Short mmCIF file of C-alpha atoms and ligand atoms in Angstrom, two decimals:
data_model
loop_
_atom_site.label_atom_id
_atom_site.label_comp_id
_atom_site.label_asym_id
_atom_site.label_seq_id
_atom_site.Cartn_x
_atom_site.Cartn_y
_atom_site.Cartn_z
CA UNK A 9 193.30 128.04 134.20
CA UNK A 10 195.64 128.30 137.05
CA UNK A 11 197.48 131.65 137.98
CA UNK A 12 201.11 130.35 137.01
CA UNK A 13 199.50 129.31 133.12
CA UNK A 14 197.99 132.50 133.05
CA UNK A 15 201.23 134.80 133.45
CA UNK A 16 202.66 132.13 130.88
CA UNK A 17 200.49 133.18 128.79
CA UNK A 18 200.82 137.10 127.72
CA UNK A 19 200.25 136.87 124.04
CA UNK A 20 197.80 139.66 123.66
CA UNK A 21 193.93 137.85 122.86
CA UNK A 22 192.69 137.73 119.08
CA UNK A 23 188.49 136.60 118.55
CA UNK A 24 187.72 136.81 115.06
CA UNK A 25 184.92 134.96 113.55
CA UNK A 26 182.49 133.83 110.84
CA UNK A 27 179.46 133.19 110.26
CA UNK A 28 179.01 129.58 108.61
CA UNK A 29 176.98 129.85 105.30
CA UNK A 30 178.64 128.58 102.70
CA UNK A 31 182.84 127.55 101.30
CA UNK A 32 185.46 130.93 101.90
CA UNK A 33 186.67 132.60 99.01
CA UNK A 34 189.60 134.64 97.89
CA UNK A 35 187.66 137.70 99.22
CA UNK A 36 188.33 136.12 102.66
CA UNK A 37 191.34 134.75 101.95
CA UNK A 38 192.96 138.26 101.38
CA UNK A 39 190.41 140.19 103.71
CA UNK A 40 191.36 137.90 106.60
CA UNK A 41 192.49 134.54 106.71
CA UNK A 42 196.09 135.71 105.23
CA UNK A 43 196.03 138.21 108.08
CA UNK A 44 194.84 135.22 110.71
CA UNK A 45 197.37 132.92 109.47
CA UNK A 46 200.27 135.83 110.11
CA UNK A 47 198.26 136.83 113.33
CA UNK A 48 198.72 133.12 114.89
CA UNK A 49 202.28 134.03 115.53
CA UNK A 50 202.16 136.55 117.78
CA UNK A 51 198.73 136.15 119.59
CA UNK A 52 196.39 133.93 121.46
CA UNK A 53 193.80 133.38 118.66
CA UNK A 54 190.59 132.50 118.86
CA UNK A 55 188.57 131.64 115.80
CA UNK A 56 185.05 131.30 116.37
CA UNK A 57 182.93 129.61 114.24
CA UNK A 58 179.96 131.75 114.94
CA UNK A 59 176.74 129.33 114.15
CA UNK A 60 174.45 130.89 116.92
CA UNK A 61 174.87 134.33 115.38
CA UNK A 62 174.04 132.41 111.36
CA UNK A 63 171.35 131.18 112.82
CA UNK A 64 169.47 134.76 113.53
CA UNK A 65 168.69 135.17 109.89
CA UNK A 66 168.29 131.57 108.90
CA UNK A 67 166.19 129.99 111.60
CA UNK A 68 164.21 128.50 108.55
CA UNK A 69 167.04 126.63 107.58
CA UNK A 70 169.27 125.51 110.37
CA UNK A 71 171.18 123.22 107.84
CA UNK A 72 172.12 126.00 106.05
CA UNK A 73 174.47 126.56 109.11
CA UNK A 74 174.99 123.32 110.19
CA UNK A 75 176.51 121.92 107.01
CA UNK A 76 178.84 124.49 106.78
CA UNK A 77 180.94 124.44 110.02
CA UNK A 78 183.16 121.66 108.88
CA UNK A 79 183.12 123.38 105.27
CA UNK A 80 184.27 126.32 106.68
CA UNK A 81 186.79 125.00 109.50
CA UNK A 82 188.53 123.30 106.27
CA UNK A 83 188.95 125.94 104.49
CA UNK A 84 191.23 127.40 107.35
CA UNK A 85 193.13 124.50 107.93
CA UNK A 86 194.29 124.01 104.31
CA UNK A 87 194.90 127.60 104.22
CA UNK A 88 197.35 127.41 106.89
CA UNK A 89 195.95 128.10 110.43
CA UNK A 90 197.15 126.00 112.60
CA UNK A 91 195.36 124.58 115.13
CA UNK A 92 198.48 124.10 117.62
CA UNK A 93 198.38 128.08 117.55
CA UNK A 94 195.13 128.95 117.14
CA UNK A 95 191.87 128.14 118.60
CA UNK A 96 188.92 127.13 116.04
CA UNK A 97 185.71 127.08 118.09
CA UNK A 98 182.54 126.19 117.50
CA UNK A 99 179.95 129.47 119.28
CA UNK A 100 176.74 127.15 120.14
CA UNK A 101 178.99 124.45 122.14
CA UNK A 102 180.55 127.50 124.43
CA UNK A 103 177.24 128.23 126.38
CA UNK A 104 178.31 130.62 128.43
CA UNK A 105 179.04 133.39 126.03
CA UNK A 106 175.58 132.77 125.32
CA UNK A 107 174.79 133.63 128.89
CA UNK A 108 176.80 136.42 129.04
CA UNK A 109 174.93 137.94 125.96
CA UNK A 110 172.09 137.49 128.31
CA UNK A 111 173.66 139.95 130.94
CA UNK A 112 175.12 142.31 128.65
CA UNK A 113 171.30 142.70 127.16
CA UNK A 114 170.49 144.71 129.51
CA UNK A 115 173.35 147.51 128.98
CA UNK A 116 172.23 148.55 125.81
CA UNK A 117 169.18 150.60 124.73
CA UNK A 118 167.02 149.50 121.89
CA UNK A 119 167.52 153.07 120.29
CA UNK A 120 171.43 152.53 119.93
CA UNK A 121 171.40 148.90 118.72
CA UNK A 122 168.85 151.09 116.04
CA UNK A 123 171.63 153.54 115.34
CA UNK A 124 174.23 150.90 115.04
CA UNK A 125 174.95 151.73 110.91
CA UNK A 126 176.06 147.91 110.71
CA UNK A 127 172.37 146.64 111.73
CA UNK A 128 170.73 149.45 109.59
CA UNK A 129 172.63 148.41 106.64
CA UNK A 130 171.94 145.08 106.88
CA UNK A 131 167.80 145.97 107.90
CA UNK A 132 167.87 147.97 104.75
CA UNK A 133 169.63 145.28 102.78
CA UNK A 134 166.77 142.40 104.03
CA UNK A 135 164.23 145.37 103.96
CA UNK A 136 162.53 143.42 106.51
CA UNK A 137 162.82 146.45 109.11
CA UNK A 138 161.03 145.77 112.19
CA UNK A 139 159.88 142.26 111.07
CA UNK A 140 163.54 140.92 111.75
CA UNK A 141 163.67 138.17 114.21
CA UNK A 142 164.76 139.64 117.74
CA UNK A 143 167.74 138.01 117.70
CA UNK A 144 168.92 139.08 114.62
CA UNK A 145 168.57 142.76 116.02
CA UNK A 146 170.43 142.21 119.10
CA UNK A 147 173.41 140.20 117.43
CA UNK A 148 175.73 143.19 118.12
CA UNK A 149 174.96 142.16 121.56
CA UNK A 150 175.75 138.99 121.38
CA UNK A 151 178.78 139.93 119.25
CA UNK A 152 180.05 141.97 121.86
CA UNK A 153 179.65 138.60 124.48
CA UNK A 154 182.01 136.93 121.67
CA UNK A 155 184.78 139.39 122.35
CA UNK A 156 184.20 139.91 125.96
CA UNK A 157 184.21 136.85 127.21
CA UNK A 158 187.38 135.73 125.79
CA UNK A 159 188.74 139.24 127.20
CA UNK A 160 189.79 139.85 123.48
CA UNK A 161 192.17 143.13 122.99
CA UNK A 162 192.30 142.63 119.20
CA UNK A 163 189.29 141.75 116.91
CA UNK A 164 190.55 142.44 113.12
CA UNK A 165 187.19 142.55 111.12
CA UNK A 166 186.23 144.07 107.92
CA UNK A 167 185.37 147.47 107.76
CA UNK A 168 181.78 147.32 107.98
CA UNK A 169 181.80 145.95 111.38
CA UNK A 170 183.59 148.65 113.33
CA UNK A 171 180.54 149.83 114.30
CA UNK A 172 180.05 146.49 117.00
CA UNK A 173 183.54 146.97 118.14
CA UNK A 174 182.14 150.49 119.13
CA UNK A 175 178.95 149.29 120.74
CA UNK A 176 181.14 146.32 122.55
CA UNK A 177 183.13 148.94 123.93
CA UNK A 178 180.46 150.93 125.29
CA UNK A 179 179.41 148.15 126.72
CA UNK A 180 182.47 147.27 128.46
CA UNK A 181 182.73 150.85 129.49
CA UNK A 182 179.15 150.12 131.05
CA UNK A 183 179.79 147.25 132.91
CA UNK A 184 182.78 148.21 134.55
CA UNK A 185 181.33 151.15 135.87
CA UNK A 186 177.96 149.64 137.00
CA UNK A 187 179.99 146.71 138.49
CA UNK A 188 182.86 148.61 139.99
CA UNK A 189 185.07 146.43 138.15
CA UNK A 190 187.87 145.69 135.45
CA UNK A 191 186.49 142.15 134.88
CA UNK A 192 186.28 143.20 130.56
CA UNK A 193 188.56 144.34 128.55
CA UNK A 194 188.07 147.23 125.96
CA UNK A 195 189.00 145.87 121.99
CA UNK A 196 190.92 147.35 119.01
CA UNK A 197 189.59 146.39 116.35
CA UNK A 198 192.16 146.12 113.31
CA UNK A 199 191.07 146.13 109.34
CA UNK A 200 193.74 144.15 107.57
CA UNK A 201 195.75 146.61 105.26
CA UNK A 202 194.32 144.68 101.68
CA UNK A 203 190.96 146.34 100.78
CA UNK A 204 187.64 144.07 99.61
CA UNK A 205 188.38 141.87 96.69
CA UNK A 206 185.62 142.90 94.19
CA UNK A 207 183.93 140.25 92.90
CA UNK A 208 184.59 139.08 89.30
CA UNK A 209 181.37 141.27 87.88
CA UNK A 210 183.51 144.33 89.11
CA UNK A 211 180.89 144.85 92.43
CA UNK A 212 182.58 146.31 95.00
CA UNK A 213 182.23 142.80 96.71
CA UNK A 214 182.70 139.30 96.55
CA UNK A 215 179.99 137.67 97.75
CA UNK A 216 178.32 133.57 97.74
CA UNK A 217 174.74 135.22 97.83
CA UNK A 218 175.79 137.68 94.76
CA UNK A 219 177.15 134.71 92.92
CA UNK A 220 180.51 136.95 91.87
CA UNK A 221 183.30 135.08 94.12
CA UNK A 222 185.84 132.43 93.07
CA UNK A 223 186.24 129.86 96.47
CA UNK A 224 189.09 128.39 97.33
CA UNK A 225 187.54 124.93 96.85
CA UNK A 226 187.27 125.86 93.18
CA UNK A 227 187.97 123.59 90.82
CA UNK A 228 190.38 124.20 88.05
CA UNK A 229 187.93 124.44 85.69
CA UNK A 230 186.04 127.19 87.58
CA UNK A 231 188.62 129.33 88.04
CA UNK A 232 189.70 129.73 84.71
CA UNK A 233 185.92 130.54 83.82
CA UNK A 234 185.77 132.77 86.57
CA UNK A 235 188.77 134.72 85.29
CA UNK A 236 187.08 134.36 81.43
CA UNK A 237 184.21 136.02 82.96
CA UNK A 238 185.64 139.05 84.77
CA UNK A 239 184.76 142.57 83.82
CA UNK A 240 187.63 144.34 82.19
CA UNK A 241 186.60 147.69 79.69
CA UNK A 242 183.85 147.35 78.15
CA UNK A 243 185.34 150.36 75.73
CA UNK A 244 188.51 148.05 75.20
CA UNK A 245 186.96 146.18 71.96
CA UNK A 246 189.97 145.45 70.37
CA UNK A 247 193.19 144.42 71.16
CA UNK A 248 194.63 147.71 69.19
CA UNK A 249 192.49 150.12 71.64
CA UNK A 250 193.41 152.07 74.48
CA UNK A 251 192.14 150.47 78.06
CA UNK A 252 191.23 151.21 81.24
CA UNK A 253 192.71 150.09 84.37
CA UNK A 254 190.52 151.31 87.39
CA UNK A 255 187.69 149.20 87.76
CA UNK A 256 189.02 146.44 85.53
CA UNK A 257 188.67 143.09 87.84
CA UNK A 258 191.65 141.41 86.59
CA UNK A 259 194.02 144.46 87.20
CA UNK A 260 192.56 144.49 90.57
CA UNK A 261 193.22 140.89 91.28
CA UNK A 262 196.65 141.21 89.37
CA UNK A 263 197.36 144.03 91.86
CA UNK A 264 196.63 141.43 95.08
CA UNK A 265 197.90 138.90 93.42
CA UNK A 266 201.23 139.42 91.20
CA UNK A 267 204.31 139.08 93.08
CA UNK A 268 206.13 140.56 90.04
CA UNK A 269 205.17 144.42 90.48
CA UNK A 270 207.03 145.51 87.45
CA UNK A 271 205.99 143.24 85.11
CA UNK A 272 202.89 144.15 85.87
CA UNK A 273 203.75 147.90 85.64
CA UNK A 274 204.24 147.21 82.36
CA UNK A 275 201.37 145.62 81.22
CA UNK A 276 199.66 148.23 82.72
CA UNK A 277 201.13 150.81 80.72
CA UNK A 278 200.77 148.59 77.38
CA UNK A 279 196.98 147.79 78.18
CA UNK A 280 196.17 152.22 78.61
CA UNK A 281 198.20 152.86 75.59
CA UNK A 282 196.29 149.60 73.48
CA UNK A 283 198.41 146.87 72.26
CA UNK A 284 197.34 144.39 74.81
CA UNK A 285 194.40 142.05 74.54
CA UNK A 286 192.20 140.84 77.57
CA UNK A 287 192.90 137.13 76.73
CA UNK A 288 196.64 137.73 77.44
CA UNK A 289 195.52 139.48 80.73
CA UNK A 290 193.18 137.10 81.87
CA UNK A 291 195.66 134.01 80.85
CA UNK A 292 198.25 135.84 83.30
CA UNK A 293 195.62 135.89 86.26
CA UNK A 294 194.46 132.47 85.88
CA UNK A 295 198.25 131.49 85.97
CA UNK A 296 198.77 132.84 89.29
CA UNK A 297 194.98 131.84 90.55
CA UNK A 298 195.72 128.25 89.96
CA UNK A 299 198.95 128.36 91.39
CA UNK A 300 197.52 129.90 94.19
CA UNK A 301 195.00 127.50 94.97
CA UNK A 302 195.61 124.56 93.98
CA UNK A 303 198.09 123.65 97.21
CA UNK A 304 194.52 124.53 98.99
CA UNK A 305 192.67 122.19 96.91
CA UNK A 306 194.81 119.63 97.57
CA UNK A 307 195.16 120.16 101.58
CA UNK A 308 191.36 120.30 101.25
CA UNK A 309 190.78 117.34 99.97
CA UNK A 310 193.31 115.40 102.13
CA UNK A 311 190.88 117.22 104.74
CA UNK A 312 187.66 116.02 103.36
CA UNK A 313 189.14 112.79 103.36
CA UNK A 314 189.79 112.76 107.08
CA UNK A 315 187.02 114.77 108.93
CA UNK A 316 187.87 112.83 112.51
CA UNK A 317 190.76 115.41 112.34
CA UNK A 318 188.94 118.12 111.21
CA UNK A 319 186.21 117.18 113.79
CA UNK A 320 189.11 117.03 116.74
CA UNK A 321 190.41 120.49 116.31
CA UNK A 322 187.11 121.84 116.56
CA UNK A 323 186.98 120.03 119.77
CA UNK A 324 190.33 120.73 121.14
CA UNK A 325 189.19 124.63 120.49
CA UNK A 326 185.99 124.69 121.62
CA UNK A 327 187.21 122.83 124.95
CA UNK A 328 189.97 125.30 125.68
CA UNK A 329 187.26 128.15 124.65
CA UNK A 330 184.97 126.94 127.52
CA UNK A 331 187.93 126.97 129.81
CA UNK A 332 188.97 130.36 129.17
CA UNK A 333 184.94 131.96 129.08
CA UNK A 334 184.15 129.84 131.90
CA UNK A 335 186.54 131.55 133.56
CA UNK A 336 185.13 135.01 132.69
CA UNK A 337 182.03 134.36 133.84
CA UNK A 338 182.56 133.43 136.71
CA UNK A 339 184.25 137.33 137.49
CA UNK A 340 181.33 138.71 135.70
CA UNK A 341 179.34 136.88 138.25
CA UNK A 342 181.20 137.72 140.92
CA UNK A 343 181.23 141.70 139.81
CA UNK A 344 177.63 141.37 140.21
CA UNK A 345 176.97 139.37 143.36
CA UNK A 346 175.33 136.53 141.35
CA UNK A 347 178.03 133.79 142.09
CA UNK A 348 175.37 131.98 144.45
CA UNK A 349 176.96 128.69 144.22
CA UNK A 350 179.60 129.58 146.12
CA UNK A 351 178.89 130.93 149.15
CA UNK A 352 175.11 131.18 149.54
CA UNK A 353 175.10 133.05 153.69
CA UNK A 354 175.66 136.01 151.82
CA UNK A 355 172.29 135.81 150.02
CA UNK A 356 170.74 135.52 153.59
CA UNK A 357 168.44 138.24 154.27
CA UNK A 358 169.15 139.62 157.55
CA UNK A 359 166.23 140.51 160.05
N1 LIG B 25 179.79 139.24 112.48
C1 LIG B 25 180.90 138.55 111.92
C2 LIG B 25 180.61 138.34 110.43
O1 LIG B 25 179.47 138.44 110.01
C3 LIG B 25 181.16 137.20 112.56
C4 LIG B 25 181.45 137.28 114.04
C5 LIG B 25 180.72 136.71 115.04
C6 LIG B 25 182.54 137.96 114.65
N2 LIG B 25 181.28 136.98 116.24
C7 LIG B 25 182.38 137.73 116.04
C8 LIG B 25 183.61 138.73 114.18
C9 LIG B 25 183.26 138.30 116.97
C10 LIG B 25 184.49 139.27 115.11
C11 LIG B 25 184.31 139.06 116.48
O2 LIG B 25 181.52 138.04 109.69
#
């Protein structure tokens, strides 16, 4: 990038990513692609498409990943990011963040990758402990290579990764100092305002491995058994009884969903005093589900229909994310007196 694009170009830096295993649902949809699609506006976003980091717990099954980057590089087109403003790119075809992983290995101590709560989660999750593959342990590394490389200010993530924006910016802290440099930039990481979307069994998440979420290549069909399905009060047996509304699924999905706050007030108020039956409910919900997604569906399948596009953005992204990490490393190499190629006398050893 030359110096005069470069002061064009002050829109603070966005990386966000996902791992590719399986379609997006509507916990994504509200936990971060709304807030991506809003984000596009006012930053330089980066999406990456992180397959290299999939691939540390599913070595086994490499398609697993594979077959899933167009899936999921669909789902954000047809739910409105737009490739003009924001770069999709695709992790394994940007080597060098891979290589800057590499460096940035050898900042961080095996004891506070250990203590990093998202890893130990996750270990005790798998309860594979020290049986994980390597690179599954050292993904906050390599996370923190995703960020730093495209000098990212902003990462919005859920929650239960703030703990890598911590350890990235440690690390940044580290290198700096080491290197006598500026060369990376510290993050903020932002958690979009909408909490997790529980899934429709009323567990606190919505999940493809738990088998709870509704995606937003749903059919018709299985959304409005999805919303048949959903916890509501078990106590609420007939129509005549009093409810609950905490922890009932469709008032929490009304609540993220239902643009018409005091209508839903109402029912509210009906459903805890007992009057109001869970078909009626459940009928509203689906209403606004299918409304929701059906524009999806159909941008989806116009999408499935033409993967050359789908195929090109990922290109177009991927080549501008080279460009811009390329660029990175080559200060990081600098920094560190590794840029041999270009001017090798300095390696000479002198007598
Ligand atoms: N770890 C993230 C997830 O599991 C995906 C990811 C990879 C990411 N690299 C990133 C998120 C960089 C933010 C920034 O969803």
């Amino acid at each position: 990038m030359s110096n005069s694009s470069k002061s064009k170009n002050k829109k603070p830096v966005i990386l966000t990513g996902d791992r590719p295993t399986g379609p997006l649902h509507l916990g994504h949809y509200v936990g971060s692609l709304l807030n991506r699609v809003s984000m596009q506006e006012t930053h330089e976003q980066f999406i990456l498409v992180a397959d290299l980091q999939a691939l540390t717990d599913n070595a086994e099954n490499p398609e697993k990943v594979s077959s899933n980057v167009l899936e999921v590089v669909t789902d954000y087109l047809a739910v409105g990011i737009d490739p003009k403003k924001t770069s999709i790119v695709l992790q394994s075809q940007v080597p060098d963040i891979a290589l800057l992983s590499m460096i940035l290995s050898n900042l961080v101590s095996v004891s506070r990758v250990e203590r990093n709560p998202t890893v130990k989660e996750e270990l005790r999750q798998k309860g594979i402990d020290r049986e994980i593959p390597l690179g599954f342990f050292s993904y906050p590394v390599s996370q923190a290579a995703d960020i730093t490389a495209f000098k990212a200010t902003v990462v919005p993530v859920g929650q239960d990764q703030l703990p890598m924006i911590e350890i990235t910016n440690e690390i940044v802290r580290r290198f700096n100092r080491i290197y006598n440099c500026n060369v990376l930039m510290e993050a903020e990481a932002v958690v979009p305002k909408v909490g997790r979307l529980p899934g429709i069994d009323g567990k606190a998440k919505m999940s493809k491995s738990l088998g709870n979420a509704i995606n937003l290549k749903s059919s018709s069909k299985e959304i409005e058994n999805a919303v048949k399905q959903m916890f509501t009060d078990p106590g609420h047996l007939r129509i005549t009884d009093p409810g609950k509304v905490e922890g009932n699924v469709v008032f929490d999905y009304l609540d993220v969903f239902d643009a018409e706050k005091d209508v839903l007030k109402e029912l509210k108020a009906q459903y805890k005093k007992g009057g109001l039956g869970d078909t009626t409910i459940k009928k509203r919900l689906n209403g606004i589900l299918q409304d929701l997604i059906s524009p999806i569906r159909e941008e989806r399948t116009r999408l499935e229909n033409d993967k050359a596009e789908v195929i090109k953005v990922i290109e177009a992204g991927t080549r501008k994310a080279n460009e811009v990490v390329s660029e990175t490393l080559q200060e990081v190499r600098s920094a560190m007196g590794i840029n041999y190629g270009s001017n090798w006398s300095k390696y000479k050893r002198h007598e």
